[in-house]
Coordinates of C-alpha atoms in Angstrom, one line a residue:
X1 CA -46.4 41.7 3.0
X2 CA -44.1 44.8 3.1
X3 CA -45.7 47.5 5.3
X4 CA -44.6 50.2 2.8
X5 CA -46.5 48.3 0.1
X6 CA -49.7 47.7 2.0
X7 CA -52.8 48.2 -0.1
X8 CA -55.1 51.0 0.9
X9 CA -58.4 52.5 0.1
X10 CA -59.0 56.2 -0.5
X11 CA -62.6 57.5 -0.2
X12 CA -63.0 60.8 -2.1
X13 CA -61.1 61.7 -5.3
X14 CA -60.8 65.5 -5.0
X15 CA -57.5 67.4 -4.5
X16 CA -56.6 65.6 -1.3
X17 CA -57.8 62.1 -2.2
X18 CA -56.4 61.9 -5.7
X19 CA -53.0 63.3 -4.7
X20 CA -52.9 60.9 -1.7
X21 CA -53.8 57.9 -3.8
X22 CA -51.3 58.8 -6.5
X23 CA -48.6 59.4 -3.9
X24 CA -49.1 56.1 -2.1
X25 CA -49.2 54.3 -5.5
X26 CA -45.8 56.0 -6.3
X27 CA -44.5 54.5 -3.0
X28 CA -45.6 51.0 -4.1
X29 CA -49.1 50.5 -2.7
X30 CA -52.1 49.3 -4.6
X31 CA -54.8 51.8 -4.1
X32 CA -58.6 51.5 -4.5
X33 CA -60.1 55.0 -5.1
X34 CA -63.8 55.3 -4.2
X35 CA -66.2 58.2 -5.1
X36 CA -69.9 58.5 -5.3
X37 CA -69.6 60.6 -8.4
X38 CA -69.9 58.1 -11.2
X39 CA -69.0 60.6 -13.9
X40 CA -65.8 61.5 -12.1
X41 CA -64.9 57.9 -11.7
X42 CA -65.5 57.2 -15.4
X43 CA -63.3 60.2 -16.4
X44 CA -60.5 58.9 -14.1
X45 CA -60.8 55.4 -15.5
X46 CA -60.4 56.9 -19.0
X47 CA -57.2 58.6 -17.9
X48 CA -58.7 62.1 -17.5
X49 CA -57.8 64.1 -14.4
X50 CA -60.8 66.2 -13.4
X51 CA -58.7 68.9 -11.5
X52 CA -55.6 70.9 -12.5
X53 CA -52.6 70.2 -10.3
X54 CA -49.1 70.3 -11.7
X55 CA -47.5 66.8 -12.0
X56 CA -50.7 64.9 -10.9
X57 CA -51.7 63.7 -14.3
X58 CA -48.2 62.3 -14.9
X59 CA -48.1 60.6 -11.5
X60 CA -51.5 59.0 -12.0
X61 CA -50.5 57.8 -15.5
X62 CA -47.1 56.4 -14.2
X63 CA -48.8 54.4 -11.5
X64 CA -52.1 53.5 -13.4
X65 CA -51.6 49.8 -12.8
X66 CA -51.7 50.3 -9.1
X67 CA -54.8 52.5 -9.1
X68 CA -58.4 51.2 -9.2
X69 CA -61.3 53.7 -9.5
X70 CA -64.7 52.6 -8.4
X71 CA -68.0 53.8 -6.9
X72 CA -68.3 50.5 -4.9
X73 CA -66.8 50.9 -1.5
X74 CA -66.9 47.2 -0.9
X75 CA -63.9 46.9 -3.3
X76 CA -61.8 49.0 -0.9
X77 CA -63.1 47.1 2.1
X78 CA -62.3 43.7 0.5
X79 CA -58.7 44.7 -0.6
X80 CA -57.5 47.1 2.1
X81 CA -57.7 47.4 5.9
X82 CA -56.7 51.1 5.9
X83 CA -59.3 53.4 4.4
X84 CA -58.2 57.1 4.0
X85 CA -61.2 59.5 4.1
X86 CA -60.8 62.5 1.9
X87 CA -64.3 63.8 1.4
X88 CA -65.4 67.4 1.5
X89 CA -66.2 69.2 4.7
X90 CA -67.5 72.6 3.5
X91 CA -68.8 75.3 5.8
X92 CA -72.4 75.4 6.7
X93 CA -74.4 78.7 7.0
X94 CA -73.5 78.8 10.7
X95 CA -69.7 78.5 10.0
X96 CA -69.5 74.9 11.3
X97 CA -68.0 72.2 9.1
X98 CA -70.5 70.1 7.2
X99 CA -69.7 66.6 8.2
X100 CA -72.5 64.8 6.4
X101 CA -70.1 63.2 3.9
X102 CA -67.9 62.0 6.7
X103 CA -70.8 60.5 8.6
X104 CA -72.0 58.8 5.4
X105 CA -68.7 57.1 5.2
X106 CA -68.9 56.0 8.8
X107 CA -72.4 54.6 8.2
X108 CA -71.1 52.6 5.2
X109 CA -68.5 50.8 7.3
X110 CA -69.1 47.2 8.4
X111 CA -68.6 45.8 11.9
X112 CA -64.9 44.8 11.7
X113 CA -61.9 44.2 13.9
X114 CA -59.4 44.5 11.0
X115 CA -60.2 47.9 9.4
X116 CA -59.4 51.5 10.3
X117 CA -60.6 54.8 9.1
X118 CA -57.8 57.3 8.5
X119 CA -59.2 60.8 8.5
X120 CA -57.5 63.1 5.9
X121 CA -60.5 65.5 5.6
X122 CA -60.2 68.6 7.7
X123 CA -62.6 68.2 10.6
X124 CA -63.3 70.0 13.9
X125 CA -61.5 68.9 17.0
X126 CA -63.6 66.3 18.7
X127 CA -64.7 64.6 15.4
X128 CA -62.6 61.5 16.1
X129 CA -64.2 61.2 19.6
X130 CA -67.6 61.5 18.1
X131 CA -67.0 59.0 15.3
X132 CA -65.6 56.4 17.8
X133 CA -68.8 57.0 19.9
X134 CA -70.8 56.5 16.7
X135 CA -69.0 53.2 15.9
X136 CA -69.8 52.0 19.4
X137 CA -73.5 52.8 19.0
X138 CA -73.6 51.0 15.7
X139 CA -72.0 47.9 17.1
X140 CA -68.7 48.6 15.3
X141 CA -66.4 49.1 18.2
X142 CA -63.7 47.0 16.6
X143 CA -63.3 49.6 13.8
X144 CA -60.2 51.7 14.5
X145 CA -59.8 55.4 13.9
X146 CA -56.7 57.5 13.1
X147 CA -56.4 61.3 12.5
X148 CA -53.8 62.0 9.8
X149 CA -54.4 65.6 8.6
X150 CA -53.2 66.7 5.1
X151 CA -50.8 69.6 4.5
X152 CA -51.0 69.7 0.7
X153 CA -50.8 73.1 -0.9
X154 CA -52.6 73.5 -4.2
X155 CA -50.1 74.0 -7.0
X156 CA -47.4 72.0 -5.2
X157 CA -49.5 69.2 -3.8
X158 CA -47.6 66.3 -5.4
X159 CA -44.2 67.6 -4.1
X160 CA -45.8 68.2 -0.7
X161 CA -46.9 64.6 -0.5
X162 CA -43.6 63.1 -1.6
X163 CA -41.5 65.6 0.4
X164 CA -43.5 66.5 3.5
X165 CA -42.2 68.8 6.2
X166 CA -44.2 66.7 8.8
X167 CA -46.5 63.8 9.0
X168 CA -49.0 64.0 11.9
X169 CA -50.6 60.8 13.2
X170 CA -53.2 61.0 15.9
X171 CA -54.3 57.6 17.3
X172 CA -55.0 55.5 20.3
X173 CA -51.7 53.7 20.3
X174 CA -53.0 50.6 18.5
X175 CA -52.2 48.7 15.3
X176 CA -53.9 51.3 13.1
X177 CA -51.6 54.1 14.1
X178 CA -48.6 51.8 13.7
X179 CA -49.8 50.8 10.2
X180 CA -50.2 54.5 9.1
X181 CA -46.7 55.3 10.3
X182 CA -45.3 52.3 8.4
X183 CA -47.0 53.6 5.2
X184 CA -45.3 57.0 5.6
X185 CA -42.0 55.6 6.7
X186 CA -40.2 56.1 3.4
X187 CA -41.0 59.8 3.7
X188 CA -39.9 60.3 7.3
X189 CA -36.7 61.6 8.7
X190 CA -33.9 59.0 9.1
X191 CA -34.3 58.8 12.9
X192 CA -37.7 57.2 12.2
X193 CA -36.3 54.8 9.6
X194 CA -36.3 57.0 6.5
X195 CA -33.9 57.1 3.6
X196 CA -31.1 59.1 5.2
X197 CA -30.3 62.7 6.2
X198 CA -29.6 63.9 2.7
X199 CA -33.2 63.4 1.6
X200 CA -35.7 66.2 2.3
X201 CA -37.9 64.1 4.6
X202 CA -40.6 64.9 7.1
X203 CA -40.7 64.7 10.9
X204 CA -43.2 62.4 12.5
X205 CA -45.6 63.9 15.0
X206 CA -47.4 61.1 16.7
X207 CA -50.0 62.3 19.2
X208 CA -53.5 61.9 20.4
X209 CA -56.5 62.3 18.0
X210 CA -57.7 65.6 19.3
X211 CA -54.3 67.2 19.1
X212 CA -53.8 66.0 15.6
X213 CA -57.1 67.5 14.6
X214 CA -56.1 70.8 16.2
X215 CA -52.7 70.8 14.4
X216 CA -54.4 71.2 11.0
X217 CA -56.8 73.9 12.0
X218 CA -54.2 75.9 14.1
X219 CA -51.6 75.7 11.2
X220 CA -54.0 77.2 8.7
X221 CA -55.3 79.8 11.1
X222 CA -51.8 80.9 11.9
X223 CA -50.8 81.3 8.2
X224 CA -54.0 83.2 7.5
X225 CA -53.2 85.4 10.5
X226 CA -49.8 86.1 9.0
X227 CA -51.3 87.1 5.7
X228 CA -53.9 89.4 7.3
X229 CA -51.1 90.9 9.5
X230 CA -48.9 91.9 6.5
X231 CA -51.9 93.2 4.7
X232 CA -52.6 95.5 7.7
X233 CA -49.0 96.6 7.6
X234 CA -49.4 97.3 3.8
X235 CA -52.3 99.5 4.5
X236 CA -50.3 101.5 7.1
X237 CA -47.4 101.6 4.6
X238 CA -49.7 103.4 2.1
X239 CA -50.5 106.0 4.7
X240 CA -46.9 106.6 5.8
X241 CA -45.0 106.2 2.5
X242 CA -43.2 103.0 3.4
X243 CA -42.9 100.1 1.0
X244 CA -44.4 96.9 2.4
X245 CA -42.1 94.7 0.1
X246 CA -39.1 96.2 1.8
X247 CA -40.7 95.9 5.2
X248 CA -41.6 92.2 4.6
X249 CA -38.0 91.5 3.5
X250 CA -36.6 93.0 6.6
X251 CA -39.1 91.2 8.8
X252 CA -38.6 87.8 7.1
X253 CA -34.9 87.8 7.7
X254 CA -35.7 87.3 11.4
X255 CA -35.6 83.5 11.8
X256 CA -38.4 83.7 14.4
X257 CA -40.7 85.2 11.7
X258 CA -39.5 83.9 8.4
X259 CA -40.3 85.2 4.9
X260 CA -43.2 82.9 3.9
X261 CA -46.7 84.3 3.8
X262 CA -45.5 87.8 4.2
X263 CA -46.6 88.8 0.7
X264 CA -49.1 91.6 0.9
X265 CA -52.0 91.6 -1.6
X266 CA -55.8 91.4 -1.8
X267 CA -56.3 88.6 0.7
X268 CA -56.4 84.9 0.9
X269 CA -58.9 82.5 -0.6
X270 CA -59.1 78.9 -1.7
X271 CA -60.7 75.8 -0.1
X272 CA -58.7 75.8 3.1
X273 CA -57.8 79.1 4.8
X274 CA -61.3 80.7 4.8
X275 CA -63.0 77.5 5.8
X276 CA -60.6 76.5 8.5
X277 CA -60.3 79.9 10.1
X278 CA -64.1 80.1 10.3
X279 CA -64.3 76.5 11.5
X280 CA -61.8 77.2 14.3
X281 CA -63.5 80.4 15.3
X282 CA -66.8 78.6 15.4
X283 CA -65.3 75.6 17.3
X284 CA -64.0 78.0 19.9
X285 CA -67.4 79.8 20.1
X286 CA -69.2 76.5 20.5
X287 CA -66.9 75.7 23.4
X288 CA -67.6 79.0 25.1
X289 CA -64.4 80.8 24.0
X290 CA -64.5 84.0 22.0
X291 CA -61.5 83.9 19.5
X292 CA -61.1 87.6 19.0
X293 CA -57.9 87.4 16.9
X294 CA -59.6 85.2 14.2
X295 CA -62.5 87.6 14.0
X296 CA -60.0 90.3 13.0
X297 CA -58.2 88.0 10.6
X298 CA -61.5 87.3 8.7
X299 CA -62.5 91.0 8.7
X300 CA -59.2 92.2 7.4
X301 CA -59.3 89.6 4.6
X302 CA -62.7 90.7 3.5
X303 CA -61.9 94.4 3.5
X304 CA -58.6 93.9 1.7
X305 CA -60.3 92.7 -1.5
X306 CA -62.4 95.9 -1.5
X307 CA -59.4 98.2 -1.3
X308 CA -58.9 97.6 -5.0
X309 CA -62.2 99.4 -5.6
X310 CA -60.9 102.4 -3.8
X311 CA -57.7 102.5 -5.8
X312 CA -59.6 102.4 -9.1
X313 CA -62.0 105.1 -7.9
X314 CA -59.0 107.3 -6.9
X315 CA -57.8 107.3 -10.5
X316 CA -61.0 106.9 -12.5
X317 CA -63.6 108.6 -10.4
X318 CA -66.9 107.0 -10.8
X319 CA -66.7 103.4 -12.1
X320 CA -70.0 103.6 -13.9
X321 CA -69.4 102.8 -17.5
X322 CA -65.8 101.9 -17.0
X323 CA -64.2 98.8 -18.5
X324 CA -62.1 96.9 -16.0
X325 CA -59.9 93.9 -16.9
X326 CA -59.1 91.3 -14.3
X327 CA -56.0 89.2 -15.0
X328 CA -56.3 85.9 -13.1
X329 CA -59.4 84.3 -11.7
X330 CA -58.2 81.3 -9.6
X331 CA -57.4 82.0 -5.9
X332 CA -53.7 81.3 -6.6
X333 CA -51.4 80.4 -9.5
X334 CA -51.0 76.8 -10.7
X335 CA -54.6 75.7 -9.8
X336 CA -58.0 76.0 -11.4
X337 CA -59.6 76.3 -7.9
X338 CA -62.2 79.1 -7.7
X339 CA -63.3 78.5 -4.2
X340 CA -63.3 81.8 -2.2
X341 CA -61.3 83.4 -5.0
X342 CA -60.8 87.2 -4.7
X343 CA -61.8 87.5 -8.4
X344 CA -65.4 86.6 -7.5
X345 CA -65.7 89.4 -4.9
X346 CA -63.9 92.0 -7.2
X347 CA -66.1 91.1 -10.2
X348 CA -69.3 91.4 -8.2
X349 CA -68.3 94.7 -6.6
X350 CA -67.2 96.2 -9.9
X351 CA -70.4 95.2 -11.6
X352 CA -72.4 96.6 -8.7
X353 CA -70.5 99.9 -9.2
X354 CA -71.6 100.0 -12.8
X355 CA -68.4 98.7 -14.5
X356 CA -68.1 96.3 -17.4
X357 CA -65.8 93.5 -16.3
X358 CA -63.7 91.4 -18.6
X359 CA -61.3 88.7 -17.3
X360 CA -58.7 86.1 -18.4
X361 CA -57.1 83.2 -16.6
X362 CA -54.9 80.7 -18.3
X363 CA -56.4 77.6 -16.6
X364 CA -59.6 78.3 -14.7
X365 CA -61.9 79.9 -17.3
X366 CA -64.2 76.9 -17.7
X367 CA -64.5 76.4 -13.9
X368 CA -65.1 80.2 -13.4
X369 CA -67.6 80.7 -16.2
X370 CA -70.8 79.7 -14.3
X371 CA -69.7 81.7 -11.3
X372 CA -69.1 85.0 -13.1
X373 CA -72.4 86.0 -14.6
X374 CA -72.1 89.0 -16.8
X375 CA -68.3 88.9 -16.9
X376 CA -66.7 88.7 -20.4
X377 CA -64.0 85.9 -20.5
X378 CA -61.2 86.7 -22.9
X379 CA -58.8 84.3 -24.7
X380 CA -55.6 86.0 -23.5
X381 CA -54.3 88.8 -21.4
X382 CA -54.1 91.4 -24.2
X383 CA -57.6 90.6 -25.4
X384 CA -58.8 91.2 -21.9
X385 CA -57.0 94.5 -21.7
X386 CA -58.3 95.7 -25.1
X387 CA -60.1 99.1 -24.6
X388 CA -60.0 98.7 -20.8
X389 CA -59.8 101.8 -18.6
X390 CA -57.9 99.8 -16.0
X391 CA -56.2 96.4 -15.5
X392 CA -56.1 94.6 -12.2
X393 CA -53.7 91.8 -11.5
X394 CA -55.7 89.4 -9.4
X395 CA -53.7 86.1 -9.7
X396 CA -49.9 86.2 -10.1
X397 CA -49.5 83.7 -12.9
X398 CA -46.0 83.7 -14.3
X399 CA -47.3 84.7 -17.8
X400 CA -48.7 87.9 -16.2
X401 CA -45.3 88.7 -14.6
X402 CA -43.8 88.3 -18.0
X403 CA -46.2 90.6 -19.8
X404 CA -44.9 93.3 -22.2
X405 CA -46.0 96.6 -20.5
X406 CA -45.8 98.4 -23.8
X407 CA -48.1 95.9 -25.5
X408 CA -50.5 95.9 -22.5
X409 CA -50.9 99.7 -22.4
X410 CA -51.1 99.8 -26.1
X411 CA -54.2 97.6 -26.0
X412 CA -55.9 99.7 -23.4
X413 CA -58.0 102.8 -23.6
X414 CA -56.8 104.0 -20.1
X415 CA -53.5 103.7 -18.2
X416 CA -54.3 102.4 -14.7
X417 CA -52.6 99.3 -13.5
X418 CA -53.5 97.9 -10.1
X419 CA -51.1 95.1 -9.0
X420 CA -53.1 93.2 -6.4
X421 CA -50.3 90.8 -5.7
X422 CA -47.2 93.1 -5.8
X423 CA -45.9 90.8 -8.5
X424 CA -45.0 93.5 -11.1
X425 CA -42.2 96.0 -11.5
X426 CA -43.9 99.3 -10.7
X427 CA -41.0 101.4 -12.1
X428 CA -41.1 99.5 -15.4
X429 CA -44.8 99.9 -15.6
X430 CA -44.5 103.6 -15.1
X431 CA -41.8 103.8 -17.7
X432 CA -44.3 102.3 -20.1
X433 CA -46.8 105.0 -19.3
X434 CA -48.9 103.3 -16.6
X435 CA -50.3 104.9 -13.4
X436 CA -49.2 101.9 -11.2
X437 CA -50.8 101.0 -7.9
X438 CA -49.5 98.2 -5.7
X439 CA -50.7 97.0 -2.3
X440 CA -48.8 98.9 0.4
X441 CA -46.2 100.3 -2.1
X442 CA -45.5 103.8 -3.3
X443 CA -47.5 104.7 -6.3
X444 CA -45.7 105.1 -9.6
X445 CA -46.7 107.8 -12.1
X446 CA -46.0 107.6 -15.8
X447 CA -42.4 108.7 -16.6
X448 CA -42.3 111.9 -18.6
X449 CA -41.0 111.3 -22.1
X450 CA -38.3 113.6 -23.4
X451 CA -39.5 116.2 -26.0
X452 CA -38.1 115.3 -29.4
X453 CA -35.7 117.9 -30.8
X454 CA -36.4 116.9 -34.4

């Protein structure tokens, strides 16, 4: 059997699991996808993708003959020795990761010398050690364990899998780690046996299990820190008259800093950054170390969302009775993921302040509906803006970048535009008559129209 075409099992068919399964199928593996959600499995068997991720539906359809969807984990055990775990690990009330789904998978494994669990789910450092101890206690000491964290960004997850910047494999130096490396070999840099220097291939980082677990948490915590840092700079820019977009451009040209994640706005959200930052802070605290920096990262991110309220009050005074339109609901473009989305905080704060809130998102409306009680959901951006006193750009979908400012202000009762992502042309908005507010940018006032001589 060719190592690159080894069959695998994937437990969990969410963002990570489904992309991982489709990606390995694209590379030639037969993949058994397992989930306890029978309805989700039925939808997948019918060809329906339950999440929005660009390119995923096409990849699944292309490789449908290599993909099996089932609720029966024994099918994966019978057909594959490598079982990738991609179940949810949401935060608990204490901030620790909820590993109940992970432990349910561990408990479902048989005593075997020929199988391995490959952990894709984001777990605290020390989870691998605990699972191996659990296997030992259950008489399953032959079962191998590998940490192989995922680095898939929602909106570009398919490309991230097929063109990774790195593949991290943490193991005990046994056959299981070798097998995982062989599976990824077509995606690795040429020095590791990949397809040649011209291809955008990833670097292999093979290390111990605890270090692999920490790579994932540390990576996300650093990126979140970078976002909160530029948001703090944006806030200082507002006080000093500097433009954070120009500041970030100048900073990003330093190769030690780089331009990515220096986009000031209303804070980060989603399924990874908030959870992983909190989990790492909690992990440090449980170990006796006070991670002061991450406390600040979290605090800045929470306060940043609320700065929009202050900008609206600056222009509108009291928000009681005001109609505010939110453009965008998902936590970022090209996804329907509403987890930790800034729109949820903004909508709740605006309603608490007495405003009527109307919103539009091109993809996530159905997902958002049960989370946004009392919020009107419009069919398009102009409908959302109709009779609004102010419009707030929350998610920088391309169709919002391309909006006709004249049509937008023409639909509104007011003239306030708050650009929560610095995605719009403030000067063009002012030329159309808007009072434009970005994040860390000079405010733009409506351009005076020349008096007609007729």
